[in-house]
Structures are given as C-alpha cells and as structure tokens.
Coordinates of C-alpha atoms and ligand atoms in Angstrom, one line a residue:
M1 CA 41.0 -12.5 18.4
F2 CA 42.0 -15.4 16.1
K3 CA 39.5 -16.9 13.8
I4 CA 39.5 -20.6 13.3
A5 CA 37.5 -22.3 10.5
V6 CA 36.6 -25.8 11.5
L7 CA 35.7 -27.8 8.4
N8 CA 34.9 -31.2 9.8
R9 CA 33.7 -32.7 13.1
I10 CA 36.7 -32.2 15.4
A11 CA 36.5 -33.8 18.8
P12 CA 35.1 -31.3 21.4
I13 CA 37.9 -32.1 23.8
G14 CA 40.4 -30.5 21.3
L15 CA 38.2 -27.5 20.5
G16 CA 37.8 -27.0 24.2
N17 CA 41.4 -26.0 24.4
L18 CA 40.6 -22.9 22.3
D19 CA 40.0 -20.1 24.8
R20 CA 36.8 -18.4 23.5
E21 CA 38.2 -15.0 24.7
K22 CA 40.9 -15.4 22.2
Y23 CA 39.5 -17.6 19.5
E24 CA 36.4 -17.4 17.4
I25 CA 35.4 -20.8 15.9
S26 CA 33.1 -21.1 12.9
D27 CA 32.7 -23.2 9.8
D28 CA 32.9 -20.3 7.4
L29 CA 36.0 -19.5 5.5
E30 CA 35.8 -15.7 5.6
N31 CA 39.3 -14.5 6.6
P32 CA 40.3 -17.3 9.0
D33 CA 43.7 -17.2 10.7
A34 CA 43.7 -21.0 10.6
I35 CA 41.8 -24.0 9.3
L36 CA 41.2 -27.2 11.3
V37 CA 40.4 -30.1 9.0
R38 CA 40.0 -33.8 8.9
S39 CA 38.9 -35.2 5.5
T40 CA 37.5 -32.1 3.6
N41 CA 39.3 -31.8 0.2
L42 CA 41.1 -28.5 0.2
L43 CA 43.0 -29.2 -3.0
D44 CA 41.1 -26.7 -5.2
M45 CA 40.2 -24.2 -2.4
E46 CA 41.3 -20.6 -2.8
F47 CA 42.9 -19.5 0.5
P48 CA 42.5 -15.9 1.8
D49 CA 45.6 -13.8 2.7
S50 CA 44.6 -14.0 6.3
L51 CA 45.3 -17.8 6.4
K52 CA 48.4 -18.6 8.4
A53 CA 48.1 -22.3 9.2
I54 CA 46.1 -25.4 8.5
A55 CA 46.1 -28.3 11.0
R56 CA 45.0 -31.7 9.9
A57 CA 43.6 -34.0 12.6
G58 CA 45.3 -37.1 11.2
A59 CA 48.5 -38.2 9.6
G60 CA 47.9 -38.0 5.8
V61 CA 47.9 -34.5 4.2
N62 CA 46.9 -35.6 0.7
N63 CA 43.7 -33.5 0.9
I64 CA 45.8 -30.3 1.4
P65 CA 47.7 -28.5 -1.4
V66 CA 50.9 -28.5 0.6
D67 CA 53.2 -27.0 -2.1
R68 CA 50.7 -24.2 -2.7
C69 CA 50.5 -23.6 1.0
S70 CA 54.3 -23.3 1.3
Q71 CA 54.4 -20.7 -1.5
R72 CA 51.8 -18.7 0.4
G73 CA 53.6 -19.1 3.8
I74 CA 50.8 -21.2 5.2
V75 CA 52.1 -23.7 7.7
V76 CA 50.5 -27.2 7.4
F77 CA 50.5 -29.3 10.5
N78 CA 49.5 -33.0 11.0
T79 CA 49.3 -35.2 14.0
P80 CA 51.8 -37.9 13.7
G81 CA 51.3 -40.8 16.1
A82 CA 48.0 -39.5 17.5
N83 CA 46.0 -42.2 15.8
A84 CA 48.7 -44.8 15.5
N85 CA 47.3 -47.1 18.1
A86 CA 43.8 -47.1 16.5
V87 CA 45.4 -48.0 13.1
K88 CA 47.6 -50.7 14.7
E89 CA 44.6 -52.3 16.2
L90 CA 42.7 -52.3 12.9
A91 CA 45.9 -53.8 11.3
V92 CA 45.7 -56.7 13.7
A93 CA 42.1 -57.3 12.7
A94 CA 43.2 -57.0 9.1
L95 CA 45.9 -59.6 9.4
L96 CA 43.3 -62.0 10.9
L97 CA 40.6 -61.1 8.4
T98 CA 42.8 -61.7 5.4
S99 CA 43.9 -65.1 6.8
R100 CA 40.8 -66.7 8.2
D101 CA 37.6 -66.3 6.2
I102 CA 35.8 -64.9 9.2
I103 CA 33.7 -62.5 7.1
G104 CA 32.7 -65.3 4.7
G105 CA 31.9 -67.7 7.5
V106 CA 29.9 -65.1 9.5
N107 CA 27.8 -64.1 6.4
W108 CA 27.2 -67.7 5.6
V109 CA 26.1 -68.7 9.1
H110 CA 23.8 -65.7 9.4
G111 CA 22.1 -66.8 6.2
L112 CA 21.3 -70.4 7.4
P113 CA 17.6 -71.1 7.6
L114 CA 16.5 -70.8 11.2
D115 CA 14.5 -74.0 11.0
S116 CA 17.5 -76.1 9.9
D117 CA 19.7 -78.1 12.1
I118 CA 22.2 -75.2 12.7
I119 CA 24.8 -77.3 14.6
K120 CA 24.9 -79.9 11.9
E121 CA 25.0 -77.3 9.1
V122 CA 27.9 -75.4 10.8
E123 CA 30.0 -78.5 11.3
S124 CA 29.4 -79.8 7.8
G125 CA 29.8 -76.3 6.1
K126 CA 32.7 -74.8 8.0
G127 CA 35.4 -76.5 5.9
R128 CA 35.2 -73.9 3.2
F129 CA 36.2 -71.0 5.5
V130 CA 39.6 -72.5 6.6
G131 CA 42.5 -70.1 6.5
P132 CA 46.1 -70.1 7.6
E133 CA 47.6 -69.0 10.9
L134 CA 49.8 -65.9 11.2
Y135 CA 52.3 -67.6 13.4
G136 CA 55.6 -68.1 11.6
K137 CA 54.5 -66.3 8.4
K138 CA 56.4 -63.4 6.9
L139 CA 55.0 -59.9 7.0
G140 CA 56.5 -57.0 5.1
V141 CA 55.8 -53.5 6.4
F142 CA 56.3 -50.6 4.0
G143 CA 56.8 -47.4 6.1
L144 CA 58.1 -47.5 9.6
G145 CA 56.7 -44.3 10.9
A146 CA 54.5 -44.1 14.1
I147 CA 51.9 -46.5 12.7
G148 CA 54.2 -48.9 10.7
A149 CA 56.5 -49.4 13.7
L150 CA 53.5 -50.3 16.0
V151 CA 52.2 -52.7 13.3
A152 CA 55.7 -54.3 12.8
N153 CA 56.1 -54.7 16.6
I154 CA 52.8 -56.2 17.3
A155 CA 53.2 -58.7 14.4
T156 CA 56.3 -60.0 16.0
E157 CA 54.3 -60.5 19.2
L158 CA 51.9 -62.7 17.1
G159 CA 54.9 -64.8 16.1
M160 CA 55.3 -63.4 12.6
K161 CA 58.7 -62.8 11.0
V162 CA 58.6 -59.1 10.1
Y163 CA 60.6 -57.3 7.4
G164 CA 60.5 -53.5 7.4
N165 CA 61.3 -51.1 4.6
D166 CA 61.6 -47.4 5.0
P167 CA 64.1 -45.2 3.1
Y168 CA 63.3 -42.3 5.5
L169 CA 63.7 -44.3 8.7
T170 CA 64.8 -41.9 11.5
V171 CA 67.1 -42.8 14.4
D172 CA 64.1 -42.4 16.7
G173 CA 62.0 -44.6 14.4
A174 CA 64.7 -47.3 14.5
W175 CA 64.7 -47.1 18.3
R176 CA 60.9 -47.7 18.4
L177 CA 61.3 -51.0 16.5
N178 CA 61.4 -54.4 18.2
H179 CA 64.9 -55.8 17.7
S180 CA 63.6 -58.8 15.8
V181 CA 62.2 -56.6 12.9
R182 CA 64.5 -57.3 10.0
R183 CA 65.6 -54.5 7.7
A184 CA 64.5 -55.1 4.1
A185 CA 67.1 -52.9 2.2
S186 CA 65.1 -53.1 -1.0
M187 CA 61.3 -53.3 -1.7
D188 CA 62.1 -56.5 -3.7
T189 CA 63.1 -58.3 -0.5
I190 CA 59.6 -57.8 0.8
F191 CA 57.9 -58.6 -2.5
E192 CA 59.9 -61.8 -3.0
N193 CA 59.7 -63.2 0.6
C194 CA 56.6 -62.0 2.3
D195 CA 53.2 -63.8 2.8
Y196 CA 51.6 -60.6 4.0
I197 CA 52.3 -57.0 3.0
A198 CA 51.1 -54.0 5.0
L199 CA 51.3 -50.5 3.5
H200 CA 52.0 -47.6 6.0
V201 CA 53.6 -45.0 3.7
P202 CA 52.1 -41.6 2.9
S203 CA 50.7 -40.9 -0.6
T204 CA 53.4 -39.0 -2.4
P205 CA 54.4 -38.8 -6.1
E206 CA 57.0 -41.4 -5.2
T207 CA 54.6 -43.9 -3.6
K208 CA 51.5 -43.5 -5.7
G209 CA 50.7 -46.7 -7.5
F210 CA 53.7 -48.6 -6.3
I211 CA 51.6 -51.7 -5.9
N212 CA 51.1 -52.3 -9.6
A213 CA 51.3 -55.1 -12.2
Q214 CA 55.1 -55.1 -11.9
S215 CA 55.4 -55.2 -8.1
L216 CA 52.5 -57.7 -7.9
A217 CA 54.3 -60.0 -10.3
A218 CA 57.4 -59.9 -8.1
M219 CA 55.3 -61.1 -5.0
K220 CA 54.8 -64.6 -3.8
D221 CA 51.7 -66.4 -5.1
G222 CA 48.8 -66.1 -2.7
V223 CA 50.1 -63.0 -1.0
R224 CA 47.8 -61.1 1.3
I225 CA 47.9 -57.3 1.1
I226 CA 46.6 -54.8 3.7
N227 CA 46.2 -51.1 2.8
L228 CA 45.2 -48.9 5.8
S229 CA 47.2 -46.0 4.4
R230 CA 45.9 -44.4 1.2
G231 CA 43.9 -45.8 -1.8
D232 CA 46.2 -44.4 -4.5
L233 CA 49.2 -46.4 -3.3
V234 CA 47.7 -49.3 -5.2
N235 CA 46.8 -49.5 -8.9
D236 CA 43.3 -50.9 -8.4
R237 CA 43.0 -52.2 -12.0
D238 CA 46.2 -54.2 -11.6
M239 CA 45.1 -55.4 -8.2
A240 CA 41.8 -56.6 -9.7
A241 CA 43.7 -58.6 -12.2
A242 CA 45.9 -60.1 -9.5
L243 CA 42.9 -61.0 -7.5
E244 CA 41.3 -62.6 -10.5
S245 CA 44.3 -64.7 -11.2
G246 CA 44.7 -65.7 -7.6
K247 CA 48.2 -64.1 -7.4
V248 CA 46.7 -62.1 -4.5
A249 CA 44.7 -64.3 -2.1
C250 CA 43.1 -61.3 -0.3
Y251 CA 43.3 -57.5 -0.5
L252 CA 42.0 -55.6 2.5
T253 CA 41.6 -51.9 1.9
D254 CA 40.4 -49.0 4.0
F255 CA 39.9 -47.1 0.7
P256 CA 37.4 -48.9 -1.5
S257 CA 36.9 -48.0 -5.2
A258 CA 34.4 -49.1 -7.8
E259 CA 37.2 -51.1 -9.5
I260 CA 37.8 -53.2 -6.4
L261 CA 34.4 -53.5 -4.8
G262 CA 33.1 -56.1 -7.2
M263 CA 36.1 -58.4 -6.9
K264 CA 36.3 -61.6 -5.0
N265 CA 38.6 -61.8 -2.1
V266 CA 38.5 -58.1 -1.4
I267 CA 37.7 -56.8 2.1
A268 CA 36.6 -53.2 1.9
I269 CA 36.4 -51.0 5.0
P270 CA 35.0 -47.5 4.9
H271 CA 38.2 -45.6 6.0
L272 CA 37.9 -46.6 9.7
G273 CA 41.6 -46.7 10.5
A274 CA 41.5 -43.7 12.8
S275 CA 37.8 -43.9 13.8
T276 CA 38.0 -44.5 17.5
P277 CA 37.0 -42.0 20.1
E278 CA 40.4 -42.2 21.6
S279 CA 42.2 -41.4 18.3
E280 CA 39.7 -38.7 17.4
D281 CA 40.4 -37.1 20.8
N282 CA 44.2 -37.4 20.5
C283 CA 44.2 -36.0 17.0
A284 CA 41.9 -33.1 17.9
I285 CA 44.0 -32.1 21.0
M286 CA 47.3 -32.3 19.1
A287 CA 46.0 -30.4 16.0
V288 CA 44.5 -27.6 18.2
N289 CA 47.6 -27.3 20.4
E290 CA 49.8 -27.1 17.3
L291 CA 47.7 -24.2 16.0
I292 CA 47.6 -22.4 19.4
D293 CA 51.4 -22.7 19.7
Y294 CA 52.0 -21.3 16.3
L295 CA 49.5 -18.5 16.4
E296 CA 50.3 -17.3 19.9
N297 CA 54.0 -18.2 20.2
G298 CA 55.3 -18.6 16.7
N299 CA 56.4 -22.2 17.4
I300 CA 56.3 -24.8 14.7
R301 CA 56.1 -28.4 15.7
N302 CA 54.9 -31.3 13.4
S303 CA 54.6 -29.3 10.2
V304 CA 54.9 -31.1 6.9
N305 CA 56.1 -28.1 5.0
F306 CA 58.2 -26.0 7.5
P307 CA 60.9 -27.0 9.9
E308 CA 60.6 -27.3 13.7
V309 CA 61.5 -23.9 15.2
I310 CA 60.8 -22.8 18.8
N311 CA 60.6 -19.2 19.9
R312 CA 62.6 -18.9 23.1
K313 CA 61.1 -15.5 23.8
H314 CA 64.4 -14.0 24.9
G315 CA 63.6 -10.5 23.6
D316 CA 60.7 -8.1 23.9
E317 CA 59.4 -9.2 20.5
S318 CA 59.9 -12.1 18.2
I319 CA 59.9 -11.4 14.5
C320 CA 58.8 -14.7 12.9
I321 CA 59.7 -14.9 9.2
I322 CA 58.7 -17.4 6.6
H323 CA 61.1 -17.3 3.7
Y324 CA 62.8 -19.2 1.0
N325 CA 65.8 -21.3 1.8
V326 CA 68.2 -19.2 -0.3
P327 CA 71.5 -17.4 0.4
N328 CA 71.7 -14.1 2.2
M329 CA 68.3 -14.2 3.8
L330 CA 69.5 -14.0 7.4
A331 CA 72.1 -11.3 6.6
Q332 CA 69.5 -9.3 4.8
I333 CA 67.0 -9.5 7.7
S334 CA 69.4 -9.0 10.5
G335 CA 70.8 -6.0 8.5
A336 CA 67.4 -4.4 8.3
L337 CA 66.8 -5.0 12.1
S338 CA 70.2 -3.7 13.1
A339 CA 69.7 -0.6 11.0
E340 CA 66.7 0.2 13.3
G341 CA 68.9 -0.3 16.3
L342 CA 67.2 -3.5 17.3
N343 CA 69.5 -5.9 19.2
I344 CA 69.0 -9.5 18.2
E345 CA 68.9 -11.5 21.5
N346 CA 68.3 -14.8 20.0
L347 CA 68.0 -16.2 16.5
S348 CA 66.5 -19.6 15.6
S349 CA 66.5 -20.5 11.9
R350 CA 66.0 -23.8 10.1
S351 CA 65.1 -24.9 6.7
K352 CA 63.1 -27.7 5.2
K353 CA 63.7 -28.3 1.5
D354 CA 63.0 -25.0 -0.3
M355 CA 61.4 -23.3 2.7
A356 CA 62.8 -21.8 5.9
Y357 CA 61.5 -20.3 9.1
S358 CA 63.5 -17.8 11.2
V359 CA 62.6 -16.3 14.5
F360 CA 64.5 -13.1 15.5
E361 CA 64.0 -12.3 19.1
V362 CA 64.8 -8.7 19.6
A363 CA 65.1 -6.1 22.4
G364 CA 62.7 -3.3 21.7
S365 CA 59.9 -3.0 19.2
C366 CA 60.2 -3.3 15.5
P367 CA 58.4 -0.4 13.8
Q368 CA 55.5 -1.3 11.5
P369 CA 57.1 0.2 8.4
V370 CA 60.1 -2.0 8.9
V371 CA 57.8 -5.1 9.2
E372 CA 56.1 -4.0 6.0
R373 CA 59.3 -3.5 4.2
L374 CA 60.6 -6.9 5.3
S375 CA 57.3 -8.5 4.2
R376 CA 57.9 -7.2 0.7
A377 CA 61.6 -8.1 0.5
Q378 CA 62.7 -10.6 -2.1
G379 CA 62.6 -14.2 -0.7
I380 CA 60.4 -13.3 2.2
I381 CA 56.9 -14.8 2.2
R382 CA 55.3 -13.8 5.5
V383 CA 56.3 -11.8 8.6
N384 CA 54.5 -12.1 11.9
V385 CA 55.4 -10.2 15.1
I386 CA 54.8 -11.7 18.5
K387 CA 55.0 -9.6 21.6
N388 CA 56.8 -11.6 24.3
R389 CA 56.2 -9.2 27.2
Ligands
LIG1 C1 45.0 -40.2 8.8 O1 45.5 -39.7 7.8 O2 45.6 -40.3 9.8 C2 43.5 -40.7 8.7 O3 43.1 -40.7 7.4 C3 42.7 -39.9 9.6 C4 41.3 -40.0 9.4 O4 40.6 -41.0 9.4 O5 40.7 -38.9 9.3

C-alpha cells in the first residue's frame, strides 16, 4: 500500500486514478510515500525518510525546496502544459485589460446614480476610458515554454508583432511557435522595442527581480507589463516608482503585494491563471499519473530535479537507483550486481545537473543485504526495487 498525502484541493478526477486497493490518501504527513500539492508552502517542511516523490499540480515549483529534495532522493514532478491554455486565455484578457480601461469604465458606470440620464452620462463620460488597440503593437514574451509559446502565438493572431526571448528554448519549443514570432536574442531587444511585455519564466535565482529599476529604465515610455508567472520576478518597489512616473502605463499582476496594491494603473488578480475547472482537472490527472508511474514502475517523466528515465521492465526486477552524477557510479553498481550473479538485461541511466537516475533491469532477484549495501554506498542516495513479474 502506498500512502499519498494530499495537501491541497486536488481535482477528484485526478485522485480517482489512485486505486484505493493500492493507495491510501490522507492529508496527514505521517510517513507518506508521496505528496500531492498545489500551493502549500513546503519550503520549511521537514520530510520523513519514507517520502519518495512530490508532485505539484501546476507548473511553478517555487513552493518546494527542490535542492533539498534532490539531496534526499525525493523526485519532484510538475505538470508542464497542463494549465497552459487557462493561462493563455487569461493573458488575452490581460492584454485587453491593460490597453482599454475596461475595469475603470465598468466601475464608473456601475457607480452612476440610477436616477440620472444614464445614456447621456455614458456618452459624455466615456472619453476618459479610451485605450489603444493591440493590432500592430509589439509584444515581448519572456519565456517560450508551454505557456509563453501559446501566448506568443495567440498574440500574432490578434495582429501583434511578437518578439520572444528564451535562452533555454528547446527544439520542440521552437516548433510550437508561429513562424512570425521573432527571436529577441537579448532581453534589451524586448525592453527597447516592445509596447507590451509578458512574463512567462519560472522564478529562479536568475530571474528573480529581473524587472527592476534598470530594466524598467530601458523600456519604452508607457509600456504595459503583464505578470501571470510569479510575483518575485518583479521588484515591486521599482515597479511602483515606474507606475508613479508614468514610465509603465499599466501593470497587471496575478501576484498582488502591499507595495503594488495602492498604486494607480495596477490591475491585481488573485492568482487565477490556472483557476479553471479544465486546467485543475488536467493538472490533477497529470500529477497523479506521474506519481503512479514513478511509485509503481520507477519511471520518471516531467521531473524538475531528475532526468527522464523509463523502466523497460526487461528483467525480473528493476533496481532503481538515485545517485550523484559522479564518475564510477555505474561501474560500482554493476560490479555489485554481477558479484551476486545477477545478469543486467537492460540499463537506462541519465543525469540532470548533479543528480542521476539509473535503472538496472536484472534477471533474478537482488538479495536484500545487497540492496542495503548499495543504499549505503558512497554517491548513492536511494535504492528502490520494483518487481517486474
Ligand atoms: C502554476 O504554477 O502553474 C500555477 O501557479 C498553478 C496554480 O494556480 O496553482
């Protein structure tokens, strides 16, 4: 029986994939095999030795101590693309809301005295809510992953000239892009040219605060900035100053802070990017399936801290080993298995930065003392044996 700690509301359609004969689901953290999480902050949480995996139903993993998990051999999964359409649709709304003062106009019209001549008031008052069209304007998109690519593409459909910047753009990512999306080789190309800037990068030490006094100064006057990604990408104090001076005509953020909330020309949304039933279902299904596949089959797909490795199940048992990406690990492990007379039928091994995951599919059964010896060997963090037949 596997124990899964579910720390937020995860859509029932995803939890329904967990066979209750094999999985116990609870919200307590006593010796879980895995955690399913959406927004709970796990950064300061102590993890028990039983914990093998954490799946985040969402793209960002800044509520999870990923480096600490790696050192403990805890595989962290996310659900790339599962909520991309929801965020893309909110981005379309954001482009329109930052251009046309729809919110100001709506608030004003709802406040009109009901006994006034509403039609006359509307026609005489509407002039102050004028805003520019998107058509023909330049949009810069930072980050061309699953979400950024959809935003870039739909903006071209709206007639915008789109520039994309992503130092980590993959070949698949490039294929997803509409051919008219231009490559901005440097961030400055976007800062200097674009009327609208949309942020779709994760929060990392590299990206934190990259919208700051210096980058804001490099932008066009009257730029409109959309942040549906993470609050800490933007230095809110510098943003407040840029709003005050009029450098930024409008800042729409899904991550309001006290520094920003009082400012004029801020549109603050309560983190609704992925809040659609469709996206919550997609994320839940993907996160749950990733956990099942890892716990039952040893497969890693969509992990942010370990490489993708698939257990082909060619042998009787698969010895799944999380280890550091250092010399001699495979020789050491295969030596220990061969010494027991175990034939390695298939070996899959890949690394991601300092970490590696290797699956040794063997004929026969690995004796428990050997598993324990391997678990204690230098460079090895965790060993998990999966019976294939
Ligand atoms: C994400 O990282 O994809 C979103 O923050 C998901 C969410 O709203 O929970």
